[in-house]
């Protein structure tokens, strides 16, 4: 809760007028507890898990031909009842594990210094902290993910997430309850190392889950972030990990690809990409040769 009871008091404390966004923040948050503001994450996660995957799910169920060419595993098409079962399981885990975990983790948020007051962070500060959060989470998640692919970790915990060898958006948070708890650690480390404002924390939780849904979407579009951000994995990178399945020792990274490259756990993926590119070139050359021969025959006639 903000220590100011009026805009004039806030302006007097800061020694300047509030910005437009600071005024909005004051009007919304000045009479709300920090705990209530923190619990907004529960609503945000529910909305993200429920609605962000829907556009591609609807297009796939409608058999939209325009996007089929972008599907990474085009021969796999899940029926509606299987998609709905995945969503129900995710919601059950959300209400039994994720939501309660959010409710009880507030003391740790206060302990590391996540603040709710004024002034609001600058755009540069928010972006810088988000970059740190993504980098820290990606590195620590990589090693935890590798551990979950050892024999015990996979058979006891991680196999649940790998039930979908051709993932969909709803399958991003689909996992064993223990995995949900374990992978919450990397998400917390960044804010613990570089604590920021509650708004930055909201953005971090929301963007990380949206990124996970995109990574599990099963589609690789020309406008995907992989085309614009170096070392960003995206759906194509992670889809291979699910495709290989339980025996996979490749593509463990959650967001970026540098860990897989540095530690040599993307060799199978890169080999497959090389083979597929070679096959495409052979098909293209064959088509061009066939077209040339046809044209020559027509000309000779």
mmCIF file of C-alpha atoms in Angstrom:
data_model
loop_
_atom_site.group_PDB
_atom_site.id
_atom_site.type_symbol
_atom_site.label_atom_id
_atom_site.label_comp_id
_atom_site.label_asym_id
_atom_site.label_seq_id
_atom_site.Cartn_x
_atom_site.Cartn_y
_atom_site.Cartn_z
ATOM 1 C CA UNK A 1 0.000 0.000 0.000
ATOM 2 C CA UNK A 2 1.330 3.423 -0.924
ATOM 3 C CA UNK A 3 2.275 5.693 2.014
ATOM 4 C CA UNK A 4 0.451 8.620 0.393
ATOM 5 C CA UNK A 5 -3.215 9.447 0.891
ATOM 6 C CA UNK A 6 -3.461 12.026 -1.886
ATOM 7 C CA UNK A 7 -1.855 12.968 -5.194
ATOM 8 C CA UNK A 8 -0.557 16.181 -3.674
ATOM 9 C CA UNK A 9 1.197 14.223 -0.922
ATOM 10 C CA UNK A 10 2.801 11.916 -3.486
ATOM 11 C CA UNK A 11 3.939 14.873 -5.584
ATOM 12 C CA UNK A 12 5.335 16.612 -2.505
ATOM 13 C CA UNK A 13 7.284 13.482 -1.549
ATOM 14 C CA UNK A 14 8.760 13.073 -5.056
ATOM 15 C CA UNK A 15 9.347 16.800 -5.494
ATOM 16 C CA UNK A 16 7.677 16.823 -8.898
ATOM 17 C CA UNK A 17 4.403 16.177 -10.677
ATOM 18 C CA UNK A 18 3.465 12.564 -11.281
ATOM 19 C CA UNK A 19 3.650 11.231 -14.816
ATOM 20 C CA UNK A 20 0.501 9.990 -16.520
ATOM 21 C CA UNK A 21 1.283 6.356 -15.695
ATOM 22 C CA UNK A 22 2.272 7.192 -12.114
ATOM 23 C CA UNK A 23 -1.076 8.930 -11.680
ATOM 24 C CA UNK A 24 -2.863 5.843 -12.983
ATOM 25 C CA UNK A 25 -0.843 3.642 -10.633
ATOM 26 C CA UNK A 26 -1.569 5.886 -7.655
ATOM 27 C CA UNK A 27 -5.312 5.989 -8.352
ATOM 28 C CA UNK A 28 -5.440 2.208 -8.624
ATOM 29 C CA UNK A 29 -3.053 1.053 -5.913
ATOM 30 C CA UNK A 30 -2.951 3.662 -3.146
ATOM 31 C CA UNK A 31 -5.668 1.943 -1.075
ATOM 32 C CA UNK A 32 -4.692 -1.672 -1.911
ATOM 33 C CA UNK A 33 -2.325 -3.855 0.091
ATOM 34 C CA UNK A 34 0.900 -5.185 -1.411
ATOM 35 C CA UNK A 35 -0.436 -8.702 -0.956
ATOM 36 C CA UNK A 36 -3.548 -7.895 -2.986
ATOM 37 C CA UNK A 37 -1.400 -6.407 -5.767
ATOM 38 C CA UNK A 38 0.864 -9.451 -5.773
ATOM 39 C CA UNK A 39 -2.134 -11.780 -6.080
ATOM 40 C CA UNK A 40 -2.994 -10.173 -9.416
ATOM 41 C CA UNK A 41 -0.577 -12.767 -10.816
ATOM 42 C CA UNK A 42 -3.170 -15.462 -10.180
ATOM 43 C CA UNK A 43 -5.686 -13.690 -12.413
ATOM 44 C CA UNK A 44 -3.060 -12.946 -15.058
ATOM 45 C CA UNK A 45 -1.924 -16.578 -15.199
ATOM 46 C CA UNK A 46 -5.503 -17.851 -15.432
ATOM 47 C CA UNK A 47 -6.235 -15.522 -18.351
ATOM 48 C CA UNK A 48 -2.964 -16.355 -20.108
ATOM 49 C CA UNK A 49 -3.350 -20.133 -19.722
ATOM 50 C CA UNK A 50 -6.974 -19.958 -20.898
ATOM 51 C CA UNK A 51 -6.945 -17.475 -23.765
ATOM 52 C CA UNK A 52 -3.488 -17.028 -25.307
ATOM 53 C CA UNK A 53 -3.460 -20.546 -26.907
ATOM 54 C CA UNK A 54 -7.005 -20.209 -28.300
ATOM 55 C CA UNK A 55 -6.400 -18.535 -31.713
ATOM 56 C CA UNK A 56 -4.140 -21.311 -33.034
ATOM 57 C CA UNK A 57 -6.292 -23.987 -31.387
ATOM 58 C CA UNK A 58 -9.399 -22.673 -33.170
ATOM 59 C CA UNK A 59 -7.592 -22.467 -36.513
ATOM 60 C CA UNK A 60 -6.329 -26.019 -36.136
ATOM 61 C CA UNK A 61 -9.762 -27.372 -35.207
ATOM 62 C CA UNK A 62 -11.262 -25.570 -38.198
ATOM 63 C CA UNK A 63 -8.583 -27.154 -40.427
ATOM 64 C CA UNK A 64 -7.519 -23.743 -41.739
ATOM 65 C CA UNK A 65 -5.395 -24.464 -44.800
ATOM 66 C CA UNK A 66 -3.656 -21.095 -44.684
ATOM 67 C CA UNK A 67 -1.617 -21.944 -41.589
ATOM 68 C CA UNK A 68 -1.180 -25.675 -42.141
ATOM 69 C CA UNK A 69 2.061 -25.111 -44.049
ATOM 70 C CA UNK A 70 3.521 -23.530 -40.909
ATOM 71 C CA UNK A 71 2.715 -26.489 -38.662
ATOM 72 C CA UNK A 72 5.931 -28.215 -37.622
ATOM 73 C CA UNK A 73 4.370 -31.690 -37.413
ATOM 74 C CA UNK A 74 1.568 -31.389 -40.005
ATOM 75 C CA UNK A 75 0.532 -35.056 -39.823
ATOM 76 C CA UNK A 76 -0.414 -34.766 -36.142
ATOM 77 C CA UNK A 77 -3.832 -33.303 -35.410
ATOM 78 C CA UNK A 78 -5.339 -33.603 -31.954
ATOM 79 C CA UNK A 79 -9.129 -34.009 -31.639
ATOM 80 C CA UNK A 80 -11.171 -31.529 -29.620
ATOM 81 C CA UNK A 81 -11.700 -33.912 -26.699
ATOM 82 C CA UNK A 82 -7.935 -34.402 -26.287
ATOM 83 C CA UNK A 83 -7.298 -30.650 -26.383
ATOM 84 C CA UNK A 84 -10.061 -30.054 -23.844
ATOM 85 C CA UNK A 85 -8.662 -32.799 -21.574
ATOM 86 C CA UNK A 86 -5.283 -31.047 -21.653
ATOM 87 C CA UNK A 87 -6.900 -27.737 -20.675
ATOM 88 C CA UNK A 88 -8.882 -29.358 -17.840
ATOM 89 C CA UNK A 89 -5.732 -30.957 -16.443
ATOM 90 C CA UNK A 90 -3.911 -27.622 -16.640
ATOM 91 C CA UNK A 91 -6.756 -25.883 -14.800
ATOM 92 C CA UNK A 92 -6.818 -28.564 -12.119
ATOM 93 C CA UNK A 93 -3.090 -28.072 -11.585
ATOM 94 C CA UNK A 94 -3.619 -24.321 -11.600
ATOM 95 C CA UNK A 95 -6.226 -24.351 -8.838
ATOM 96 C CA UNK A 96 -4.531 -27.051 -6.755
ATOM 97 C CA UNK A 97 -0.860 -26.051 -7.112
ATOM 98 C CA UNK A 98 -0.101 -22.833 -9.014
ATOM 99 C CA UNK A 99 -2.749 -20.661 -7.354
ATOM 100 C CA UNK A 100 -2.035 -21.789 -3.778
ATOM 101 C CA UNK A 101 1.704 -21.460 -4.431
ATOM 102 C CA UNK A 102 1.164 -17.842 -5.440
ATOM 103 C CA UNK A 103 -0.912 -17.188 -2.332
ATOM 104 C CA UNK A 104 1.741 -18.456 0.081
ATOM 105 C CA UNK A 105 4.842 -17.114 -1.685
ATOM 106 C CA UNK A 106 4.205 -13.436 -0.918
ATOM 107 C CA UNK A 107 6.638 -13.329 2.065
ATOM 108 C CA UNK A 108 9.486 -14.314 -0.254
ATOM 109 C CA UNK A 109 8.521 -11.492 -2.615
ATOM 110 C CA UNK A 110 8.680 -8.992 0.234
ATOM 111 C CA UNK A 111 11.943 -10.482 1.446
ATOM 112 C CA UNK A 112 13.767 -9.949 -1.863
ATOM 113 C CA UNK A 113 12.505 -6.371 -2.136
ATOM 114 C CA UNK A 114 9.845 -6.236 -4.840
ATOM 115 C CA UNK A 115 8.336 -2.779 -4.316
ATOM 116 C CA UNK A 116 4.936 -1.296 -5.142
ATOM 117 C CA UNK A 117 5.533 2.392 -4.465
ATOM 118 C CA UNK A 118 6.457 5.474 -6.455
ATOM 119 C CA UNK A 119 8.292 6.423 -8.557
ATOM 120 C CA UNK A 120 7.560 3.900 -11.256
ATOM 121 C CA UNK A 121 10.573 2.369 -13.019
ATOM 122 C CA UNK A 122 11.638 3.820 -16.339
ATOM 123 C CA UNK A 123 11.149 1.892 -19.554
ATOM 124 C CA UNK A 124 14.901 1.234 -19.723
ATOM 125 C CA UNK A 125 14.911 -0.152 -16.189
ATOM 126 C CA UNK A 126 11.983 -2.461 -16.910
ATOM 127 C CA UNK A 127 13.508 -3.796 -20.141
ATOM 128 C CA UNK A 128 16.950 -4.251 -18.567
ATOM 129 C CA UNK A 129 15.539 -6.208 -15.641
ATOM 130 C CA UNK A 130 13.393 -8.366 -17.917
ATOM 131 C CA UNK A 131 16.464 -9.238 -19.988
ATOM 132 C CA UNK A 132 18.281 -10.312 -16.798
ATOM 133 C CA UNK A 133 15.267 -12.356 -15.679
ATOM 134 C CA UNK A 134 15.070 -14.181 -19.010
ATOM 135 C CA UNK A 135 18.803 -14.900 -19.079
ATOM 136 C CA UNK A 136 18.940 -16.163 -15.488
ATOM 137 C CA UNK A 137 15.801 -18.278 -15.889
ATOM 138 C CA UNK A 138 17.013 -19.725 -19.182
ATOM 139 C CA UNK A 139 20.378 -20.828 -17.783
ATOM 140 C CA UNK A 140 19.055 -22.379 -14.570
ATOM 141 C CA UNK A 141 16.072 -23.947 -16.347
ATOM 142 C CA UNK A 142 18.462 -25.583 -18.824
ATOM 143 C CA UNK A 143 20.246 -27.542 -16.091
ATOM 144 C CA UNK A 144 17.088 -28.457 -14.197
ATOM 145 C CA UNK A 145 15.549 -29.636 -17.464
ATOM 146 C CA UNK A 146 18.593 -31.796 -18.160
ATOM 147 C CA UNK A 147 18.251 -33.314 -14.677
ATOM 148 C CA UNK A 148 14.597 -34.101 -15.390
ATOM 149 C CA UNK A 149 15.746 -36.131 -18.390
ATOM 150 C CA UNK A 150 17.828 -38.508 -16.310
ATOM 151 C CA UNK A 151 16.181 -41.899 -15.881
ATOM 152 C CA UNK A 152 14.668 -41.191 -12.452
ATOM 153 C CA UNK A 153 13.625 -37.613 -13.197
ATOM 154 C CA UNK A 154 11.953 -38.531 -16.460
ATOM 155 C CA UNK A 155 10.125 -41.649 -15.272
ATOM 156 C CA UNK A 156 8.900 -40.123 -12.002
ATOM 157 C CA UNK A 157 8.186 -36.529 -13.021
ATOM 158 C CA UNK A 158 8.952 -35.196 -16.491
ATOM 159 C CA UNK A 159 7.218 -37.905 -18.523
ATOM 160 C CA UNK A 160 3.882 -36.180 -17.853
ATOM 161 C CA UNK A 161 4.928 -33.110 -19.829
ATOM 162 C CA UNK A 162 6.172 -35.312 -22.667
ATOM 163 C CA UNK A 163 2.808 -36.988 -23.189
ATOM 164 C CA UNK A 164 2.421 -34.534 -26.064
ATOM 165 C CA UNK A 165 5.034 -35.398 -28.684
ATOM 166 C CA UNK A 166 3.494 -32.729 -30.929
ATOM 167 C CA UNK A 167 2.826 -29.968 -28.376
ATOM 168 C CA UNK A 168 0.008 -27.417 -28.374
ATOM 169 C CA UNK A 169 -0.266 -24.109 -26.529
ATOM 170 C CA UNK A 170 -2.316 -25.586 -23.689
ATOM 171 C CA UNK A 171 0.452 -28.137 -23.076
ATOM 172 C CA UNK A 172 2.998 -25.479 -22.033
ATOM 173 C CA UNK A 173 2.008 -25.641 -18.316
ATOM 174 C CA UNK A 174 0.887 -29.281 -18.553
ATOM 175 C CA UNK A 175 3.208 -31.061 -16.118
ATOM 176 C CA UNK A 176 3.579 -33.088 -12.947
ATOM 177 C CA UNK A 177 2.936 -31.053 -9.790
ATOM 178 C CA UNK A 178 6.534 -31.581 -8.681
ATOM 179 C CA UNK A 179 7.808 -30.160 -11.959
ATOM 180 C CA UNK A 180 5.605 -27.096 -11.512
ATOM 181 C CA UNK A 181 7.207 -26.511 -8.115
ATOM 182 C CA UNK A 182 10.760 -27.211 -9.272
ATOM 183 C CA UNK A 183 10.592 -24.972 -12.337
ATOM 184 C CA UNK A 184 9.226 -22.158 -10.208
ATOM 185 C CA UNK A 185 12.754 -21.765 -8.804
ATOM 186 C CA UNK A 186 14.387 -20.437 -12.016
ATOM 187 C CA UNK A 187 11.507 -17.981 -12.477
ATOM 188 C CA UNK A 188 12.137 -16.598 -8.984
ATOM 189 C CA UNK A 189 15.931 -16.301 -9.193
ATOM 190 C CA UNK A 190 16.037 -13.332 -11.579
ATOM 191 C CA UNK A 191 13.770 -11.095 -9.472
ATOM 192 C CA UNK A 192 15.663 -12.239 -6.365
ATOM 193 C CA UNK A 193 18.982 -11.166 -7.900
ATOM 194 C CA UNK A 194 17.704 -7.897 -9.399
ATOM 195 C CA UNK A 195 14.505 -6.933 -7.548
ATOM 196 C CA UNK A 196 12.291 -4.381 -9.228
ATOM 197 C CA UNK A 197 8.803 -2.968 -9.167
ATOM 198 C CA UNK A 198 5.647 -5.059 -8.906
ATOM 199 C CA UNK A 199 4.716 -3.984 -12.441
ATOM 200 C CA UNK A 200 7.998 -5.418 -13.724
ATOM 201 C CA UNK A 201 7.293 -8.620 -11.820
ATOM 202 C CA UNK A 202 3.817 -8.837 -13.372
ATOM 203 C CA UNK A 203 5.314 -8.350 -16.832
ATOM 204 C CA UNK A 204 7.959 -10.993 -16.169
ATOM 205 C CA UNK A 205 5.471 -13.669 -15.107
ATOM 206 C CA UNK A 206 3.116 -12.842 -17.993
ATOM 207 C CA UNK A 207 5.772 -12.674 -20.727
ATOM 208 C CA UNK A 208 7.490 -15.869 -19.581
ATOM 209 C CA UNK A 209 4.234 -17.823 -19.772
ATOM 210 C CA UNK A 210 3.268 -16.301 -23.113
ATOM 211 C CA UNK A 211 6.706 -17.260 -24.428
ATOM 212 C CA UNK A 212 6.236 -20.834 -23.152
ATOM 213 C CA UNK A 213 2.863 -21.060 -24.898
ATOM 214 C CA UNK A 214 4.416 -19.807 -28.144
ATOM 215 C CA UNK A 215 7.250 -22.326 -27.783
ATOM 216 C CA UNK A 216 4.707 -25.146 -27.434
ATOM 217 C CA UNK A 217 2.350 -23.867 -30.147
ATOM 218 C CA UNK A 218 3.549 -26.332 -32.784
ATOM 219 C CA UNK A 219 3.809 -23.606 -35.432
ATOM 220 C CA UNK A 220 6.805 -21.823 -36.933
ATOM 221 C CA UNK A 221 5.618 -18.651 -38.662
ATOM 222 C CA UNK A 222 7.666 -16.222 -40.811
ATOM 223 C CA UNK A 223 7.030 -13.574 -38.155
ATOM 224 C CA UNK A 224 8.153 -15.760 -35.241
ATOM 225 C CA UNK A 225 10.690 -14.166 -32.891
ATOM 226 C CA UNK A 226 13.279 -16.725 -33.992
ATOM 227 C CA UNK A 227 13.605 -14.732 -37.224
ATOM 228 C CA UNK A 228 14.477 -11.529 -35.374
ATOM 229 C CA UNK A 229 16.159 -12.399 -32.034
ATOM 230 C CA UNK A 230 19.547 -14.187 -32.199
ATOM 231 C CA UNK A 231 19.705 -17.403 -30.179
ATOM 232 C CA UNK A 232 15.962 -17.394 -29.512
ATOM 233 C CA UNK A 233 14.686 -20.976 -29.649
ATOM 234 C CA UNK A 234 10.989 -20.706 -30.389
ATOM 235 C CA UNK A 235 8.575 -23.419 -31.383
ATOM 236 C CA UNK A 236 10.786 -25.132 -33.955
ATOM 237 C CA UNK A 237 13.626 -25.622 -31.479
ATOM 238 C CA UNK A 238 11.446 -26.971 -28.656
ATOM 239 C CA UNK A 239 9.140 -28.992 -30.908
ATOM 240 C CA UNK A 240 12.101 -31.206 -31.822
ATOM 241 C CA UNK A 241 12.654 -31.885 -28.106
ATOM 242 C CA UNK A 242 9.068 -33.142 -27.763
ATOM 243 C CA UNK A 243 9.216 -35.037 -31.060
ATOM 244 C CA UNK A 244 12.229 -37.066 -29.935
ATOM 245 C CA UNK A 245 10.505 -37.664 -26.595
ATOM 246 C CA UNK A 246 11.826 -39.446 -23.540
ATOM 247 C CA UNK A 247 15.091 -40.409 -25.215
ATOM 248 C CA UNK A 248 15.778 -36.775 -26.054
ATOM 249 C CA UNK A 249 19.127 -35.396 -24.994
ATOM 250 C CA UNK A 250 18.760 -32.353 -27.179
ATOM 251 C CA UNK A 251 17.300 -28.846 -27.003
ATOM 252 C CA UNK A 252 16.872 -28.452 -23.251
ATOM 253 C CA UNK A 253 16.847 -24.647 -23.261
ATOM 254 C CA UNK A 254 13.593 -22.933 -22.359
ATOM 255 C CA UNK A 255 14.030 -19.624 -24.206
ATOM 256 C CA UNK A 256 17.404 -19.144 -25.905
ATOM 257 C CA UNK A 257 19.646 -21.654 -27.655
ATOM 258 C CA UNK A 258 23.124 -20.635 -26.476
ATOM 259 C CA UNK A 259 23.273 -23.232 -23.679
ATOM 260 C CA UNK A 260 22.404 -26.047 -26.065
ATOM 261 C CA UNK A 261 25.058 -24.755 -28.471
ATOM 262 C CA UNK A 262 27.774 -24.283 -25.834
ATOM 263 C CA UNK A 263 27.198 -27.647 -24.131
ATOM 264 C CA UNK A 264 26.612 -29.561 -27.364
ATOM 265 C CA UNK A 265 23.028 -30.631 -26.696
ATOM 266 C CA UNK A 266 21.661 -29.432 -30.028
ATOM 267 C CA UNK A 267 23.709 -31.704 -32.304
ATOM 268 C CA UNK A 268 20.782 -33.983 -33.125
ATOM 269 C CA UNK A 269 18.571 -31.001 -33.919
ATOM 270 C CA UNK A 270 21.185 -29.350 -36.139
ATOM 271 C CA UNK A 271 21.854 -32.654 -37.934
ATOM 272 C CA UNK A 272 18.150 -33.081 -38.616
ATOM 273 C CA UNK A 273 17.914 -29.512 -39.953
ATOM 274 C CA UNK A 274 20.877 -30.186 -42.256
ATOM 275 C CA UNK A 275 19.291 -33.383 -43.602
ATOM 276 C CA UNK A 276 15.928 -31.685 -44.157
ATOM 277 C CA UNK A 277 17.594 -28.787 -45.971
ATOM 278 C CA UNK A 278 19.470 -31.217 -48.182
ATOM 279 C CA UNK A 279 16.242 -33.078 -49.026
ATOM 280 C CA UNK A 280 14.497 -29.807 -49.878
ATOM 281 C CA UNK A 281 17.327 -28.854 -52.216
ATOM 282 C CA UNK A 282 17.199 -32.260 -53.891
ATOM 283 C CA UNK A 283 13.427 -31.987 -54.395
ATOM 284 C CA UNK A 284 13.827 -28.468 -55.773
ATOM 285 C CA UNK A 285 16.591 -29.543 -58.166
ATOM 286 C CA UNK A 286 14.508 -32.524 -59.276
ATOM 287 C CA UNK A 287 11.513 -30.313 -59.995
ATOM 288 C CA UNK A 288 13.648 -27.842 -61.925
ATOM 289 C CA UNK A 289 15.208 -30.664 -63.926
ATOM 290 C CA UNK A 290 11.787 -32.142 -64.687
ATOM 291 C CA UNK A 291 10.492 -28.746 -65.803
ATOM 292 C CA UNK A 292 13.546 -28.229 -68.047
ATOM 293 C CA UNK A 293 13.146 -31.668 -69.672
ATOM 294 C CA UNK A 294 9.440 -31.073 -70.271
ATOM 295 C CA UNK A 295 10.179 -27.704 -71.850
ATOM 296 C CA UNK A 296 12.821 -29.260 -74.098
ATOM 297 C CA UNK A 297 10.427 -32.009 -75.239
ATOM 298 C CA UNK A 298 7.726 -29.471 -76.034
ATOM 299 C CA UNK A 299 10.238 -27.383 -77.976
ATOM 300 C CA UNK A 300 11.484 -30.386 -79.981
ATOM 301 C CA UNK A 301 7.895 -31.337 -80.875
#
